[in-house]
């Protein structure tokens, strides 16, 4: 639909992959990594962005603007939550 830049989609998907790998490694070592409030906010902003961008495709200009803002919020929170997960659970990767 060409409503979101590919690099933004790649950042969000990259975060999902990275956190999934971290959770899988932690699970294999008997460690549980619960969803963080930041991760939950990321998901809410991501869903909001996708919904608004899809609705904007029906030619509602305000939804396009709001969708782009929500997409930026989703990208920033995706990066922030990935950093937070790896900062808090780096010991899973290092084995320390």
CSV table of N, CA and C in Angstrom, one decimal:
chain,number,residue,atom,x,y,z
A,1,UNK,N,0.8,-1.2,0.0
A,1,UNK,CA,0.0,0.0,0.0
A,1,UNK,C,0.9,1.3,0.0
A,2,UNK,N,2.2,1.1,0.2
A,2,UNK,CA,3.1,2.2,0.2
A,2,UNK,C,2.8,3.3,1.1
A,3,UNK,N,2.3,2.9,2.3
A,3,UNK,CA,2.0,3.9,3.4
A,3,UNK,C,3.0,4.1,4.4
A,4,UNK,N,4.0,3.2,4.5
A,4,UNK,CA,5.0,3.3,5.5
A,4,UNK,C,6.4,3.1,4.8
A,5,UNK,N,7.4,3.9,5.2
A,5,UNK,CA,8.7,3.6,4.6
A,5,UNK,C,9.3,2.3,5.1
A,6,UNK,N,9.9,1.6,4.1
A,6,UNK,CA,10.4,0.3,4.4
A,6,UNK,C,11.4,0.2,5.6
A,7,UNK,N,12.2,1.2,5.7
A,7,UNK,CA,13.2,1.2,6.8
A,7,UNK,C,12.5,1.2,8.2
A,8,UNK,N,11.3,1.9,8.3
A,8,UNK,CA,10.6,1.9,9.6
A,8,UNK,C,10.0,0.5,9.8
A,9,UNK,N,9.5,-0.1,8.8
A,9,UNK,CA,9.0,-1.5,8.9
A,9,UNK,C,10.1,-2.5,9.3
A,10,UNK,N,11.3,-2.3,8.7
A,10,UNK,CA,12.4,-3.1,9.0
A,10,UNK,C,12.9,-2.9,10.5
A,11,UNK,N,12.8,-1.7,11.0
A,11,UNK,CA,13.2,-1.5,12.4
A,11,UNK,C,12.2,-2.2,13.3
A,12,UNK,N,11.0,-2.1,13.1
A,12,UNK,CA,10.0,-2.7,14.0
A,12,UNK,C,10.1,-4.2,13.9
A,13,UNK,N,10.2,-4.8,12.7
A,13,UNK,CA,10.3,-6.2,12.5
A,13,UNK,C,11.6,-6.7,13.1
A,14,UNK,N,12.7,-6.0,12.9
A,14,UNK,CA,14.0,-6.3,13.5
A,14,UNK,C,13.9,-6.4,15.0
A,15,UNK,N,13.2,-5.5,15.6
A,15,UNK,CA,13.0,-5.5,17.1
A,15,UNK,C,12.3,-6.8,17.5
A,16,UNK,N,11.2,-7.1,16.7
A,16,UNK,CA,10.4,-8.3,17.1
A,16,UNK,C,11.3,-9.5,17.0
A,17,UNK,N,12.1,-9.6,16.0
A,17,UNK,CA,13.0,-10.8,15.8
A,17,UNK,C,14.0,-10.8,16.9
A,18,UNK,N,14.6,-9.7,17.2
A,18,UNK,CA,15.7,-9.7,18.3
A,18,UNK,C,15.1,-10.0,19.7
A,19,UNK,N,13.9,-9.5,20.0
A,19,UNK,CA,13.4,-9.8,21.3
A,19,UNK,C,12.9,-11.3,21.3
A,20,UNK,N,12.4,-11.8,20.2
A,20,UNK,CA,12.0,-13.2,20.2
A,20,UNK,C,13.2,-14.1,20.4
A,21,UNK,N,14.3,-13.8,19.8
A,21,UNK,CA,15.5,-14.6,20.0
A,21,UNK,C,16.0,-14.5,21.5
A,22,UNK,N,15.9,-13.3,22.0
A,22,UNK,CA,16.3,-13.2,23.5
A,22,UNK,C,15.4,-14.0,24.3
A,23,UNK,N,14.1,-13.9,24.1
A,23,UNK,CA,13.1,-14.7,24.9
A,23,UNK,C,13.3,-16.2,24.7
A,24,UNK,N,13.6,-16.7,23.5
A,24,UNK,CA,13.9,-18.1,23.2
A,24,UNK,C,15.1,-18.6,24.0
A,25,UNK,N,16.2,-17.8,23.9
A,25,UNK,CA,17.4,-18.2,24.7
A,25,UNK,C,17.1,-18.2,26.2
A,26,UNK,N,16.4,-17.2,26.7
A,26,UNK,CA,16.1,-17.2,28.1
A,26,UNK,C,15.2,-18.4,28.5
A,27,UNK,N,14.3,-18.7,27.7
A,27,UNK,CA,13.4,-19.9,27.9
A,27,UNK,C,14.2,-21.2,28.0
A,28,UNK,N,15.1,-21.3,27.1
A,28,UNK,CA,16.0,-22.5,27.1
A,28,UNK,C,16.8,-22.6,28.3
A,29,UNK,N,17.0,-21.5,29.0
A,29,UNK,CA,17.8,-21.5,30.2
A,29,UNK,C,16.9,-21.4,31.5
A,30,UNK,N,15.6,-21.6,31.3
A,30,UNK,CA,14.7,-21.6,32.4
A,30,UNK,C,14.4,-20.2,32.9
A,31,UNK,N,14.6,-19.1,32.1
A,31,UNK,CA,14.3,-17.8,32.6
A,31,UNK,C,13.1,-17.2,31.8
A,32,UNK,N,12.2,-16.6,32.6
A,32,UNK,CA,11.0,-16.0,31.9
A,32,UNK,C,11.3,-14.5,31.7
A,33,UNK,N,10.9,-14.1,30.6
A,33,UNK,CA,11.0,-12.6,30.3
A,33,UNK,C,9.6,-12.1,30.0
A,34,UNK,N,9.0,-11.5,31.0
A,34,UNK,CA,7.7,-11.0,30.8
A,34,UNK,C,7.7,-9.7,29.9
A,35,UNK,N,6.5,-9.4,29.3
A,35,UNK,CA,6.4,-8.2,28.5
A,35,UNK,C,6.5,-7.0,29.4
A,36,UNK,N,7.3,-6.0,28.9
A,36,UNK,CA,7.5,-4.8,29.7
A,36,UNK,C,6.4,-3.8,29.3
A,37,UNK,N,6.2,-2.8,30.2
A,37,UNK,CA,5.2,-1.8,29.9
A,37,UNK,C,5.6,-1.0,28.6
A,38,UNK,N,6.9,-0.8,28.4
A,38,UNK,CA,7.3,-0.2,27.1
A,38,UNK,C,7.0,-1.0,25.9
A,39,UNK,N,7.2,-2.3,26.0
A,39,UNK,CA,6.8,-3.2,24.9
A,39,UNK,C,5.3,-3.2,24.6
A,40,UNK,N,4.5,-3.1,25.7
A,40,UNK,CA,3.1,-3.0,25.5
A,40,UNK,C,2.7,-1.7,24.8
A,41,UNK,N,3.3,-0.6,25.2
A,41,UNK,CA,3.0,0.7,24.6
A,41,UNK,C,3.4,0.6,23.1
A,42,UNK,N,4.6,0.0,22.8
A,42,UNK,CA,5.0,-0.2,21.5
A,42,UNK,C,4.0,-0.9,20.6
A,43,UNK,N,3.4,-1.9,21.2
A,43,UNK,CA,2.4,-2.7,20.5
A,43,UNK,C,1.1,-1.9,20.2
A,44,UNK,N,0.7,-1.1,21.2
A,44,UNK,CA,-0.5,-0.3,21.1
A,44,UNK,C,-0.2,0.8,20.0
A,45,UNK,N,0.9,1.4,20.0
A,45,UNK,CA,1.2,2.5,19.0
A,45,UNK,C,1.3,1.9,17.6
A,46,UNK,N,1.9,0.7,17.5
A,46,UNK,CA,2.0,0.0,16.3
A,46,UNK,C,0.7,-0.4,15.7
A,47,UNK,N,-0.2,-0.9,16.5
A,47,UNK,CA,-1.6,-1.3,16.0
A,47,UNK,C,-2.3,0.0,15.6
A,48,UNK,N,-2.2,1.1,16.4
A,48,UNK,CA,-2.8,2.3,16.1
A,48,UNK,C,-2.3,2.9,14.8
A,49,UNK,N,-1.0,2.8,14.6
A,49,UNK,CA,-0.4,3.3,13.3
A,49,UNK,C,-0.9,2.6,12.1
A,50,UNK,N,-1.0,1.3,12.2
A,50,UNK,CA,-1.4,0.4,11.1
A,50,UNK,C,-2.9,0.7,10.8
A,51,UNK,N,-3.7,0.8,11.8
A,51,UNK,CA,-5.1,1.0,11.6
A,51,UNK,C,-5.3,2.4,11.0
A,52,UNK,N,-4.7,3.4,11.5
A,52,UNK,CA,-4.9,4.8,10.9
A,52,UNK,C,-4.4,4.9,9.5
A,53,UNK,N,-3.2,4.2,9.2
A,53,UNK,CA,-2.7,4.3,7.8
A,53,UNK,C,-3.6,3.5,6.9
A,54,UNK,N,-4.2,2.4,7.3
A,54,UNK,CA,-5.1,1.7,6.4
A,54,UNK,C,-6.4,2.6,6.2
A,55,UNK,N,-6.9,3.2,7.2
A,55,UNK,CA,-8.1,4.0,7.1
A,55,UNK,C,-7.7,5.3,6.2
A,56,UNK,N,-6.5,5.7,6.3
A,56,UNK,CA,-6.1,6.9,5.5
A,56,UNK,C,-6.1,6.6,4.1
A,57,UNK,N,-5.9,5.3,3.7
A,57,UNK,CA,-5.9,4.9,2.3
A,57,UNK,C,-7.3,5.2,1.7
A,58,UNK,N,-8.3,5.3,2.6
A,58,UNK,CA,-9.7,5.6,2.1
A,58,UNK,C,-9.8,7.1,1.9
A,59,UNK,N,-8.7,7.8,1.8
A,59,UNK,CA,-8.7,9.3,1.5
A,59,UNK,C,-9.2,10.1,2.7
A,60,UNK,N,-8.8,9.8,3.9
A,60,UNK,CA,-9.1,10.6,5.1
A,60,UNK,C,-7.8,11.2,5.5
A,61,UNK,N,-7.5,12.4,5.0
A,61,UNK,CA,-6.1,13.0,5.3
A,61,UNK,C,-5.7,13.1,6.7
A,62,UNK,N,-6.6,13.4,7.7
A,62,UNK,CA,-6.2,13.5,9.0
A,62,UNK,C,-5.7,12.2,9.6
A,63,UNK,N,-6.3,11.1,9.1
A,63,UNK,CA,-5.8,9.7,9.5
A,63,UNK,C,-4.4,9.5,9.0
A,64,UNK,N,-4.0,10.0,7.8
A,64,UNK,CA,-2.7,9.8,7.3
A,64,UNK,C,-1.7,10.5,8.2
A,65,UNK,N,-2.0,11.7,8.6
A,65,UNK,CA,-1.1,12.5,9.5
A,65,UNK,C,-1.0,11.8,10.9
A,66,UNK,N,-2.1,11.4,11.4
A,66,UNK,CA,-2.1,10.7,12.7
A,66,UNK,C,-1.4,9.4,12.6
A,67,UNK,N,-1.6,8.7,11.6
A,67,UNK,CA,-0.9,7.4,11.3
A,67,UNK,C,0.6,7.5,11.3
A,68,UNK,N,1.0,8.5,10.6
A,68,UNK,CA,2.5,8.8,10.5
A,68,UNK,C,3.1,9.1,11.8
A,69,UNK,N,2.3,9.9,12.6
A,69,UNK,CA,2.8,10.2,14.0
A,69,UNK,C,2.9,9.0,14.8
A,70,UNK,N,1.8,8.2,14.8
A,70,UNK,CA,1.8,6.9,15.5
A,70,UNK,C,2.9,6.0,15.1
A,71,UNK,N,3.2,6.0,13.8
A,71,UNK,CA,4.3,5.1,13.2
A,71,UNK,C,5.6,5.6,13.8
A,72,UNK,N,5.9,6.9,13.9
A,72,UNK,CA,7.1,7.3,14.5
A,72,UNK,C,7.2,6.9,15.9
A,73,UNK,N,6.1,7.0,16.6
A,73,UNK,CA,6.0,6.6,18.1
A,73,UNK,C,6.4,5.1,18.2
A,74,UNK,N,5.8,4.3,17.3
A,74,UNK,CA,6.0,2.9,17.3
A,74,UNK,C,7.5,2.6,17.0
A,75,UNK,N,8.1,3.3,16.1
A,75,UNK,CA,9.6,3.1,15.8
A,75,UNK,C,10.4,3.4,17.0
A,76,UNK,N,10.2,4.6,17.5
A,76,UNK,CA,11.0,5.0,18.7
A,76,UNK,C,10.8,4.1,19.9
A,77,UNK,N,9.6,3.7,20.1
A,77,UNK,CA,9.4,2.8,21.3
A,77,UNK,C,9.9,1.4,21.0
A,78,UNK,N,9.9,1.0,19.7
A,78,UNK,CA,10.5,-0.3,19.3
A,78,UNK,C,12.0,-0.4,19.7
A,79,UNK,N,12.6,0.7,19.3
A,79,UNK,CA,14.1,0.8,19.6
A,79,UNK,C,14.3,0.9,21.1
A,80,UNK,N,13.6,1.7,21.7
A,80,UNK,CA,13.7,1.9,23.2
A,80,UNK,C,13.4,0.6,23.9
A,81,UNK,N,12.4,-0.1,23.5
A,81,UNK,CA,12.1,-1.4,24.3
A,81,UNK,C,13.1,-2.4,24.0
A,82,UNK,N,13.6,-2.5,22.7
A,82,UNK,CA,14.7,-3.5,22.4
A,82,UNK,C,15.9,-3.2,23.3
A,83,UNK,N,16.3,-2.0,23.4
A,83,UNK,CA,17.4,-1.6,24.2
A,83,UNK,C,17.2,-2.0,25.7
A,84,UNK,N,16.0,-1.7,26.1
A,84,UNK,CA,15.6,-2.0,27.5
A,84,UNK,C,15.6,-3.5,27.8
A,85,UNK,N,15.1,-4.3,26.9
A,85,UNK,CA,15.1,-5.8,27.1
A,85,UNK,C,16.6,-6.3,27.1
A,86,UNK,N,17.4,-5.8,26.2
A,86,UNK,CA,18.8,-6.3,26.2
A,86,UNK,C,19.6,-5.8,27.3
A,87,UNK,N,19.3,-4.6,27.8
A,87,UNK,CA,20.0,-4.1,29.0
A,87,UNK,C,19.6,-4.9,30.2
A,88,UNK,N,18.3,-5.2,30.4
A,88,UNK,CA,17.9,-5.9,31.6
A,88,UNK,C,18.2,-7.4,31.5
A,89,UNK,N,18.3,-8.0,30.3
A,89,UNK,CA,18.4,-9.4,30.2
A,89,UNK,C,19.7,-9.8,29.5
A,90,UNK,N,20.7,-8.9,29.5
A,90,UNK,CA,22.0,-9.2,28.8
A,90,UNK,C,22.6,-10.5,29.4
A,91,UNK,N,22.4,-10.7,30.7
A,91,UNK,CA,23.0,-11.9,31.3
A,91,UNK,C,22.6,-13.2,30.7
A,92,UNK,N,21.4,-13.2,30.0
A,92,UNK,CA,20.9,-14.4,29.3
A,92,UNK,C,21.9,-14.7,28.2
A,93,UNK,N,22.3,-13.6,27.5
A,93,UNK,CA,23.2,-13.8,26.3
A,93,UNK,C,24.6,-14.2,26.8
A,94,UNK,N,25.1,-13.6,27.8
A,94,UNK,CA,26.5,-13.7,28.2
A,94,UNK,C,26.7,-15.0,29.1
A,95,UNK,N,25.5,-15.5,29.7
A,95,UNK,CA,25.6,-16.6,30.5
A,95,UNK,C,26.1,-16.3,31.9
A,96,UNK,N,26.2,-15.0,32.2
A,96,UNK,CA,26.6,-14.6,33.6
A,96,UNK,C,25.5,-14.6,34.6
